[in-house]
GROMACS .gro file of C-alpha atoms in nm:
model
  306
    1MET     CA    1   2.705   1.924  12.058
    2ALA     CA    2   2.516   2.241  12.138
    3LYS     CA    3   2.528   2.518  11.863
    4THR     CA    4   2.751   2.849  12.002
    5ILE     CA    5   2.683   3.220  11.939
    6LEU     CA    6   2.955   3.177  11.679
    7ASP     CA    7   2.810   2.909  11.490
    8GLU     CA    8   2.455   3.082  11.497
    9VAL     CA    9   2.626   3.402  11.323
   10ILE     CA   10   2.825   3.207  11.062
   11GLU     CA   11   2.519   2.990  10.971
   12ALA     CA   12   2.258   3.284  10.952
   13ARG     CA   13   2.199   3.455  10.633
   14GLU     CA   14   2.359   3.742  10.459
   15TYR     CA   15   2.138   4.031  10.400
   16LEU     CA   16   2.424   4.281  10.318
   17LEU     CA   17   2.535   4.165   9.994
   18PRO     CA   18   2.843   4.202   9.767
   19GLY     CA   19   2.805   4.485   9.543
   20HIS     CA   20   2.751   4.783   9.782
   21THR     CA   21   2.963   5.117   9.771
   22ALA     CA   22   3.074   5.177  10.087
   23CYS     CA   23   3.453   5.261  10.154
   24PRO     CA   24   3.717   5.022  10.219
   25GLY     CA   25   3.730   4.977  10.574
   26CYS     CA   26   3.364   5.123  10.650
   27GLY     CA   27   3.246   5.074  10.981
   28SER     CA   28   2.908   5.111  10.928
   29ALA     CA   29   2.899   4.877  10.658
   30LEU     CA   30   3.044   4.608  10.875
   31ALA     CA   31   2.790   4.695  11.156
   32LEU     CA   32   2.521   4.658  10.913
   33ARG     CA   33   2.621   4.304  10.799
   34TRP     CA   34   2.609   4.210  11.165
   35VAL     CA   35   2.280   4.374  11.223
   36LEU     CA   36   2.091   4.241  10.946
   37LYS     CA   37   2.226   3.904  10.998
   38ALA     CA   38   2.080   3.896  11.360
   39LEU     CA   39   1.752   4.045  11.253
   40GLY     CA   40   1.684   3.856  10.957
   41LYS     CA   41   1.469   3.859  10.659
   42ASP     CA   42   1.124   4.029  10.809
   43THR     CA   43   1.301   4.364  10.854
   44ILE     CA   44   1.206   4.702  10.756
   45LEU     CA   45   1.481   4.983  10.750
   46VAL     CA   46   1.435   5.343  10.722
   47ILE     CA   47   1.726   5.519  10.642
   48PRO     CA   48   1.756   5.922  10.683
   49ALA     CA   49   2.045   6.100  10.477
   50SER     CA   50   2.355   5.946  10.499
   51CYS     CA   51   2.605   5.729  10.423
   52SER     CA   52   2.406   5.409  10.416
   53SER     CA   53   2.153   5.642  10.155
   54VAL     CA   54   2.441   5.600   9.900
   55TYR     CA   55   2.656   5.260   9.948
   56GLN     CA   56   2.333   5.083   9.970
   57GLY     CA   57   2.387   5.037   9.569
   58ILE     CA   58   2.346   5.225   9.222
   59TYR     CA   59   1.979   5.248   9.124
   60PRO     CA   60   1.780   5.045   9.030
   61SER     CA   61   2.026   4.757   9.243
   62SER     CA   62   2.039   4.745   9.598
   63ALA     CA   63   2.316   4.540   9.801
   64ILE     CA   64   2.101   4.525  10.084
   65ASN     CA   65   1.830   4.266  10.085
   66VAL     CA   66   1.576   4.393  10.279
   67PHE     CA   67   1.303   4.643  10.255
   68ILE     CA   68   1.440   4.993  10.269
   69PHE     CA   69   1.287   5.372  10.282
   70ASN     CA   70   1.508   5.638  10.225
   71VAL     CA   71   1.384   5.963  10.392
   72ALA     CA   72   1.493   6.295  10.464
   73PHE     CA   73   1.727   6.371  10.758
   74ALA     CA   74   1.477   6.481  11.027
   75SER     CA   75   1.183   6.239  10.966
   76ALA     CA   76   1.344   5.878  10.999
   77ALA     CA   77   1.184   5.783  11.349
   78ALA     CA   78   0.864   5.959  11.258
   79VAL     CA   79   0.819   5.739  10.936
   80ALA     CA   80   0.915   5.463  11.138
   81SER     CA   81   0.666   5.505  11.384
   82GLY     CA   82   0.377   5.535  11.102
   83ILE     CA   83   0.525   5.212  10.927
   84SER     CA   84   0.494   5.017  11.261
   85GLN     CA   85   0.176   5.133  11.347
   86ALA     CA   86   0.046   5.021  11.010
   87LEU     CA   87   0.198   4.686  11.054
   88GLU     CA   88   0.023   4.678  11.414
   89ALA     CA   89  -0.321   4.756  11.228
   90LYS     CA   90  -0.270   4.535  10.957
   91GLY     CA   91  -0.208   4.199  11.192
   92TYR     CA   92   0.158   4.188  11.115
   93LYS     CA   93   0.343   4.123  11.467
   94ASP     CA   94   0.704   3.987  11.383
   95VAL     CA   95   0.836   4.247  11.145
   96ASN     CA   96   1.153   4.444  11.262
   97VAL     CA   97   1.104   4.812  11.175
   98VAL     CA   98   1.465   5.002  11.240
   99VAL     CA   99   1.584   5.326  11.161
  100TRP     CA  100   1.938   5.298  11.053
  101GLY     CA  101   2.131   5.606  11.062
  102GLY     CA  102   2.448   5.808  11.140
  103ASP     CA  103   2.524   6.036  11.392
  104GLY     CA  104   2.415   6.368  11.177
  105GLY     CA  105   2.060   6.211  11.134
  106LEU     CA  106   1.994   6.072  11.478
  107VAL     CA  107   2.229   6.292  11.726
  108ASP     CA  108   2.144   6.582  11.549
  109ILE     CA  109   1.907   6.655  11.291
  110GLY     CA  110   1.641   6.384  11.333
  111PHE     CA  111   1.708   6.408  11.747
  112ALA     CA  112   1.331   6.564  11.772
  113THR     CA  113   1.158   6.261  11.593
  114VAL     CA  114   1.380   5.992  11.776
  115SER     CA  115   1.281   6.169  12.121
  116GLY     CA  116   0.927   6.172  12.019
  117ALA     CA  117   0.917   5.841  11.932
  118ALA     CA  118   1.097   5.714  12.281
  119GLU     CA  119   0.845   5.933  12.438
  120ARG     CA  120   0.572   5.722  12.267
  121ASN     CA  121   0.743   5.401  12.345
  122GLU     CA  122   0.711   5.342  11.974
  123ASN     CA  123   0.767   4.950  11.895
  124ILE     CA  124   1.056   5.015  11.670
  125LEU     CA  125   1.435   4.984  11.708
  126VAL     CA  126   1.654   5.301  11.644
  127ILE     CA  127   2.003   5.214  11.556
  128CYS     CA  128   2.299   5.488  11.525
  129TYR     CA  129   2.640   5.414  11.363
  130ASP     CA  130   2.818   5.695  11.498
  131ASN     CA  131   3.122   5.775  11.296
  132GLU     CA  132   3.135   6.125  11.495
  133ALA     CA  133   3.060   6.351  11.197
  134TYR     CA  134   2.856   6.443  10.911
  135MET     CA  135   3.056   6.205  10.661
  136ASN     CA  136   2.839   6.181  10.360
  137THR     CA  137   2.815   6.533  10.296
  138GLY     CA  138   3.212   6.634  10.358
  139ILE     CA  139   3.311   6.546  10.716
  140GLN     CA  140   3.155   6.833  10.888
  141ARG     CA  141   3.148   6.851  11.264
  142SER     CA  142   2.822   6.701  11.465
  143GLY     CA  143   2.690   6.663  11.840
  144SER     CA  144   2.862   6.374  11.803
  145THR     CA  145   3.235   6.504  11.702
  146PRO     CA  146   3.499   6.436  11.991
  147PRO     CA  147   3.648   6.806  12.118
  148GLY     CA  148   3.924   6.925  11.920
  149ALA     CA  149   3.913   6.693  11.638
  150ILE     CA  150   3.970   6.820  11.288
  151THR     CA  151   3.647   6.838  11.042
  152THR     CA  152   3.576   7.049  10.741
  153THR     CA  153   3.400   7.300  10.964
  154THR     CA  154   3.676   7.262  11.256
  155PRO     CA  155   3.992   7.263  11.021
  156LEU     CA  156   4.195   7.381  11.332
  157GLY     CA  157   4.032   7.138  11.570
  158LYS     CA  158   3.868   7.390  11.771
  159ILE     CA  159   3.753   7.259  12.093
  160VAL     CA  160   3.377   7.305  12.098
  161GLY     CA  161   3.221   7.118  12.364
  162PHE     CA  162   3.167   6.729  12.492
  163LYS     CA  163   3.039   6.480  12.264
  164LYS     CA  164   2.669   6.454  12.310
  165PRO     CA  165   2.594   6.123  12.541
  166ALA     CA  166   2.301   6.031  12.324
  167PRO     CA  167   2.256   5.688  12.465
  168PHE     CA  168   2.201   5.818  12.807
  169ILE     CA  169   1.973   6.098  12.699
  170TRP     CA  170   1.738   5.785  12.533
  171LEU     CA  171   1.785   5.604  12.860
  172LEU     CA  172   1.623   5.866  13.073
  173HIS     CA  173   1.336   5.837  12.861
  174GLY     CA  174   1.259   5.552  13.026
  175VAL     CA  175   1.258   5.326  12.734
  176PRO     CA  176   1.236   4.952  12.719
  177TYR     CA  177   1.613   4.892  12.618
  178VAL     CA  178   1.938   5.086  12.517
  179ALA     CA  179   2.290   4.987  12.430
  180THR     CA  180   2.591   5.064  12.318
  181ALA     CA  181   2.821   4.843  12.050
  182ASN     CA  182   3.137   4.854  11.871
  183VAL     CA  183   3.237   4.716  11.519
  184ALA     CA  184   3.512   4.552  11.694
  185TYR     CA  185   3.327   4.306  11.873
  186PRO     CA  186   3.048   4.176  11.639
  187LEU     CA  187   2.921   3.877  11.869
  188ASP     CA  188   2.827   4.160  12.113
  189LEU     CA  189   2.668   4.361  11.855
  190TYR     CA  190   2.506   4.059  11.738
  191GLN     CA  191   2.331   3.958  12.059
  192LYS     CA  192   2.252   4.332  12.177
  193VAL     CA  193   2.055   4.340  11.830
  194LYS     CA  194   1.882   3.997  11.871
  195LYS     CA  195   1.803   4.093  12.221
  196ALA     CA  196   1.653   4.428  12.119
  197SER     CA  197   1.416   4.255  11.847
  198LYS     CA  198   1.260   4.015  12.060
  199ILE     CA  199   1.168   4.363  12.304
  200ARG     CA  200   0.826   4.536  12.233
  201GLY     CA  201   0.831   4.876  12.240
  202PHE     CA  202   1.119   5.137  12.187
  203LYS     CA  203   1.486   5.026  12.131
  204TYR     CA  204   1.812   5.219  12.083
  205ILE     CA  205   2.144   5.068  12.008
  206HIS     CA  206   2.460   5.308  11.957
  207ILE     CA  207   2.771   5.197  11.735
  208PHE     CA  208   3.092   5.297  11.745
  209SER     CA  209   3.193   5.324  11.378
  210PRO     CA  210   3.528   5.438  11.265
  211CYS     CA  211   3.538   5.615  10.947
  212PRO     CA  212   3.903   5.580  10.745
  213PRO     CA  213   3.852   5.856  10.533
  214GLY     CA  214   3.696   6.096  10.793
  215TRP     CA  215   3.912   5.998  11.067
  216ARG     CA  216   4.209   5.993  10.824
  217PHE     CA  217   4.374   5.661  10.873
  218ASP     CA  218   4.416   5.334  10.696
  219ASP     CA  219   4.141   5.157  10.582
  220SER     CA  220   4.322   4.824  10.713
  221LYS     CA  221   4.302   4.961  11.087
  222THR     CA  222   3.924   4.988  11.128
  223ILE     CA  223   3.900   4.725  11.409
  224GLU     CA  224   4.227   4.826  11.528
  225VAL     CA  225   4.094   5.168  11.602
  226ALA     CA  226   3.786   5.046  11.748
  227LYS     CA  227   3.939   4.812  11.988
  228LEU     CA  228   4.156   5.089  12.115
  229ALA     CA  229   3.868   5.303  12.152
  230VAL     CA  230   3.730   5.030  12.427
  231GLU     CA  231   4.042   4.987  12.580
  232THR     CA  232   4.160   5.305  12.635
  233GLY     CA  233   3.813   5.372  12.803
  234TYR     CA  234   3.712   5.598  12.537
  235TRP     CA  235   3.402   5.386  12.419
  236ILE     CA  236   3.220   5.220  12.706
  237LEU     CA  237   3.044   4.891  12.590
  238TRP     CA  238   2.718   4.862  12.814
  239GLU     CA  239   2.316   4.764  12.837
  240ALA     CA  240   2.041   4.892  13.013
  241GLU     CA  241   1.686   4.731  13.023
  242ASN     CA  242   1.388   4.888  13.215
  243ILE     CA  243   1.182   4.621  13.407
  244GLY     CA  244   0.879   4.751  13.522
  245GLY     CA  245   1.019   5.112  13.560
  246LYS     CA  246   1.349   4.977  13.726
  247ILE     CA  247   1.687   5.029  13.508
  248ARG     CA  248   1.893   4.732  13.505
  249PHE     CA  249   2.212   4.840  13.375
  250SER     CA  250   2.535   4.655  13.301
  251LEU     CA  251   2.882   4.639  13.169
  252SER     CA  252   2.925   4.460  12.839
  253PRO     CA  253   3.209   4.159  12.902
  254PRO     CA  254   3.471   4.370  12.708
  255SER     CA  255   3.441   4.689  12.893
  256LYS     CA  256   3.455   4.507  13.246
  257PRO     CA  257   3.821   4.590  13.311
  258TYR     CA  258   3.823   4.910  13.187
  259ILE     CA  259   3.625   5.039  13.526
  260ASP     CA  260   3.950   5.080  13.692
  261PRO     CA  261   4.148   5.363  13.503
  262ALA     CA  262   4.481   5.224  13.594
  263LYS     CA  263   4.420   4.908  13.328
  264ARG     CA  264   4.320   5.136  13.051
  265LYS     CA  265   4.605   5.217  12.782
  266PRO     CA  266   4.703   5.548  12.734
  267ILE     CA  267   4.423   5.756  12.530
  268GLU     CA  268   4.725   5.859  12.318
  269GLU     CA  269   4.738   5.533  12.150
  270PHE     CA  270   4.374   5.555  12.034
  271LEU     CA  271   4.454   5.913  11.897
  272LYS     CA  272   4.784   5.912  11.740
  273LEU     CA  273   4.637   5.666  11.473
  274GLN     CA  274   4.419   5.931  11.344
  275LYS     CA  275   4.516   6.220  11.131
  276ARG     CA  276   4.212   6.420  11.271
  277PHE     CA  277   4.367   6.463  11.600
  278ALA     CA  278   4.684   6.574  11.435
  279ARG     CA  279   4.660   6.939  11.560
  280PHE     CA  280   4.586   6.810  11.897
  281THR     CA  281   4.746   7.027  12.189
  282GLU     CA  282   4.794   6.920  12.565
  283GLU     CA  283   4.422   7.095  12.613
  284SER     CA  284   4.285   6.881  12.367
  285ILE     CA  285   4.392   6.543  12.516
  286ASN     CA  286   4.282   6.689  12.852
  287LYS     CA  287   3.947   6.758  12.712
  288ILE     CA  288   3.947   6.445  12.571
  289LYS     CA  289   4.002   6.273  12.922
  290GLU     CA  290   3.748   6.510  13.086
  291PHE     CA  291   3.523   6.358  12.845
  292ILE     CA  292   3.626   5.991  12.932
  293ASP     CA  293   3.589   6.083  13.321
  294TYR     CA  294   3.222   6.201  13.241
  295GLN     CA  295   3.126   5.908  13.069
  296TRP     CA  296   3.284   5.667  13.339
  297PHE     CA  297   3.102   5.882  13.590
  298LEU     CA  298   2.754   5.837  13.425
  299VAL     CA  299   2.825   5.464  13.405
  300LYS     CA  300   2.920   5.433  13.755
  301LYS     CA  301   2.597   5.615  13.869
  302PHE     CA  302   2.366   5.360  13.695
  303LEU     CA  303   2.572   5.088  13.821
  304GLU     CA  304   2.550   5.212  14.180
  305GLU     CA  305   2.166   5.227  14.140
  306LYS     CA  306   2.124   4.837  14.129
   0.00000   0.00000   0.00000
């Protein structure tokens, strides 16, 4: 009997080992486990300042069983570019050079170096685990924080603006591959990472990564919260390949039903599980709905280009 993708995942070696110090229910630790299963041993992680800088383990030990470069907040994509080019010069062709960082390090502070690497089409894979704030340094608002969410720098849930549409920004750089993923859909994540690892040039994957202490929900509900993000239309699963200058854009299977607003669950079901939305007003909810409509507007525009 032929092996299924699930069989492949179950048999894949573990590279995130017991002993890491991530919080219970940490979405990024769940995501990293699947990412490393997909990439395998010939992988180098470049990690900017982030939760992952801490939970990899207590010095001199590490729970992440691949090579790691821990670097300054803004420099990860630049460092990864240098590593990739050095490996190329030495004749190493099959090593995955991966930037693994949060939204603080990649959507905000490291944005310029990621853009430069994308513009040069460096042969690296950039993966952002998006927990929608600077969680490692105290839950401060980032450019990826949804409007109206409570953080330590927006304690009253101030409505600042839309969440930055980072995956679309990298897609518009004309790079070979961009995708979104979600920890509640691990097989989808695994397959996208596998695909990205086989593509030469700049690749980017943006992962929805709930944070129990930052979002203020019980750590047993990480997957429930992550699934509701898709089911309410808040988080859209898609991938795009640049084939000869033409973008091939497609929705991933879990997202396809939700292109119809009538088939989505009410956004309030997603919001009510998280105390970071405890101060939400009708204005706040309307702003989130505007954000959802804007995301789907972008998706539909790319789907129409087929």
